[in-house]
CSV table of C-alpha atoms in Angstrom, one decimal:
chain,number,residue,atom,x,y,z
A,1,UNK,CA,127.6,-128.5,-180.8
A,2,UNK,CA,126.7,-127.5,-177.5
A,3,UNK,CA,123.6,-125.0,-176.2
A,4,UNK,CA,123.9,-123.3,-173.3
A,5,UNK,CA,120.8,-122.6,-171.3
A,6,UNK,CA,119.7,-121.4,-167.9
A,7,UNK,CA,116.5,-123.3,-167.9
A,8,UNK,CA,114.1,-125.3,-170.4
A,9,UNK,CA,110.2,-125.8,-170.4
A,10,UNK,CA,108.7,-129.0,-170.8
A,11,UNK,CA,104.3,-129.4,-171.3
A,12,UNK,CA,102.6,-131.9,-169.4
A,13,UNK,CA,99.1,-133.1,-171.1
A,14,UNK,CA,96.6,-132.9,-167.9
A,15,UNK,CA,93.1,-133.5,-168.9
A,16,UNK,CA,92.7,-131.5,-172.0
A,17,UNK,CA,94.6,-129.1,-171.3
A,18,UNK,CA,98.9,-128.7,-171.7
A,19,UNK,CA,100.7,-127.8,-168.8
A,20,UNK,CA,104.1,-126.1,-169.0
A,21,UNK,CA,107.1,-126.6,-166.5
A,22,UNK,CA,109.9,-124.6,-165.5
A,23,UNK,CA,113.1,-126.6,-165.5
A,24,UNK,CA,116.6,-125.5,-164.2
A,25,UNK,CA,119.5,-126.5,-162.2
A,26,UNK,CA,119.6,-126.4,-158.7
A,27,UNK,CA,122.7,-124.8,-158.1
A,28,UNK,CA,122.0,-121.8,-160.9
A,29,UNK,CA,124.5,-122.8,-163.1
A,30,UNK,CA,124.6,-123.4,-166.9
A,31,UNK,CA,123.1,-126.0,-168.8
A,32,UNK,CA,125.3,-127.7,-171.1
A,33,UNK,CA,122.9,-129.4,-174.0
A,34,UNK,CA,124.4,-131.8,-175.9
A,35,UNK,CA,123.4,-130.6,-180.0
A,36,UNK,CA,123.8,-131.4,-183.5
A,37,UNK,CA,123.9,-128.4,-185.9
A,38,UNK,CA,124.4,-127.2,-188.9
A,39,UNK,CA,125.2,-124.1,-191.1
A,40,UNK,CA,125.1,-122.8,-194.4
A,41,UNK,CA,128.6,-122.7,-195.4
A,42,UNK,CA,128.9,-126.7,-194.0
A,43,UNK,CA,126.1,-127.6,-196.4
A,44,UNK,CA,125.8,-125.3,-199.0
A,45,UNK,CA,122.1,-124.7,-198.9
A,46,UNK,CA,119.9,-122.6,-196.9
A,47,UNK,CA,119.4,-125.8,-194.1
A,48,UNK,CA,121.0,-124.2,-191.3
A,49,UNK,CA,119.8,-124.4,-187.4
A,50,UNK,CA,120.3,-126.8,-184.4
A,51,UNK,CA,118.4,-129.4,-182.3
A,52,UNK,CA,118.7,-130.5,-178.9
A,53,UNK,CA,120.1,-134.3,-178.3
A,54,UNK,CA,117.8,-135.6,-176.1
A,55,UNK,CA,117.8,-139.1,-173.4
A,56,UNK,CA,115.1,-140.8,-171.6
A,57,UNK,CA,113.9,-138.3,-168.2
A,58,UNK,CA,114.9,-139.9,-164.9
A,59,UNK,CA,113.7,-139.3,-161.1
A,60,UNK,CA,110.8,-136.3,-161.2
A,61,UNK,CA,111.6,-135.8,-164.7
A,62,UNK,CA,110.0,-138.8,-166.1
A,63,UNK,CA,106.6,-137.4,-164.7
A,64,UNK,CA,106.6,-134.6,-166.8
A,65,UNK,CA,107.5,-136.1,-169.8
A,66,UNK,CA,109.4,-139.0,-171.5
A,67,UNK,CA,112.7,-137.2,-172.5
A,68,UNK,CA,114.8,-134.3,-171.5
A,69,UNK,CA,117.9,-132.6,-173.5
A,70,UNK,CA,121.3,-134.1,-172.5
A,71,UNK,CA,122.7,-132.1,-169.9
A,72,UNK,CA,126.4,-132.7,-169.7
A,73,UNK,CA,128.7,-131.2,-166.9
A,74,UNK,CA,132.0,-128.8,-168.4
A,75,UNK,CA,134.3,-131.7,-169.0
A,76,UNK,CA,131.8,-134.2,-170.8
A,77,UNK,CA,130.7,-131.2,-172.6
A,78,UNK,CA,134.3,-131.1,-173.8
A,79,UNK,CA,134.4,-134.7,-174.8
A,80,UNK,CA,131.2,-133.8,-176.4
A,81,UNK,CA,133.0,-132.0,-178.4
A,82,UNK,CA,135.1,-134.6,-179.7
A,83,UNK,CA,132.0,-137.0,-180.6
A,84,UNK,CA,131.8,-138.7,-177.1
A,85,UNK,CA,129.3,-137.9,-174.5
A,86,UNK,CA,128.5,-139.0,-170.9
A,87,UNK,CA,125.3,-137.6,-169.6
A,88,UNK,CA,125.2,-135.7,-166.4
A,89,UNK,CA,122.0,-133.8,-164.7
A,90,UNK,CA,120.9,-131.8,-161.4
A,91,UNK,CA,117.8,-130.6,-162.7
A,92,UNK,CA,114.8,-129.1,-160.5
A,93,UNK,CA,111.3,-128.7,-162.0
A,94,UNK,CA,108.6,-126.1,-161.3
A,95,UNK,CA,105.3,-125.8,-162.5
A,96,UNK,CA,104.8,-122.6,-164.3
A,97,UNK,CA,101.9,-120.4,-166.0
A,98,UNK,CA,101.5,-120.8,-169.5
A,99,UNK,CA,102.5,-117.4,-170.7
A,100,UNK,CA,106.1,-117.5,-169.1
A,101,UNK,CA,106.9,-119.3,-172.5
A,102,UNK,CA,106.0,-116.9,-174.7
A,103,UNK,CA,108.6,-114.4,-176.1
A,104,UNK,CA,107.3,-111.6,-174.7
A,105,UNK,CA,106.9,-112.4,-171.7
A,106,UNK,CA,108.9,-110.2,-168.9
A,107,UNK,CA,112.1,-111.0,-166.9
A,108,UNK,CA,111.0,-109.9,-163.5
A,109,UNK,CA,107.4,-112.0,-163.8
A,110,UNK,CA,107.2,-114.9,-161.3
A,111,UNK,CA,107.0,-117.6,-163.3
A,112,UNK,CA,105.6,-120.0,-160.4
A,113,UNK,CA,102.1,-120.7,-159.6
């Protein structure tokens, strides 16, 4: 499967605290996740959802934290399709305020500190 996202949060521990970060390409365009899923009707149980296929975080990333979800560019995202993937990312990280990741929270809030 593949998710398609705008941006992603990941939490940095500082002191005792967690620290949430604002992730997202630099150009605005979509992220391509590379997923697994499954439904219903594949399994014939109630086990149905999705989870992101992640790969060890590279340049800033690896600051925040350990992994991020595969991003793959249109084409590998294709291939992805047909069970082969080549990992691409242009990522840009901000720190943001804790509430921006909860549901609620509104569109036009300025999610940088």
């Amino acid at each position: 499967a593949i998710c398609f996202a705008d941006r992603w949060f990941e939490w940095k521990k500082e002191g005792d605290k967690k620290q949430p970060y604002f992730i997202h390409r630099k150009d605005g365009k979509p992220i391509f996740m590379a997923a697994i899923g499954s439904t219903p009707f594949e399994r014939g149980d109630e086990a149905e959802g999705f989870l992101i296929v992640t790969s060890a975080a590279d340049k800033g990333l690896v600051d925040i934290h350990d992994r991020r979800p595969l991003a793959l560019t249109p084409e590998t995202a294709r291939v992805w399709m047909r069970q082969f993937l080549e990992p691409h990312s242009k990522s840009i990280t901000y720190r943001v305020i804790p509430a921006l990741t909860r549901p609620m929270m509104r569109k036009d809030t300025n999610p940088c500190q």
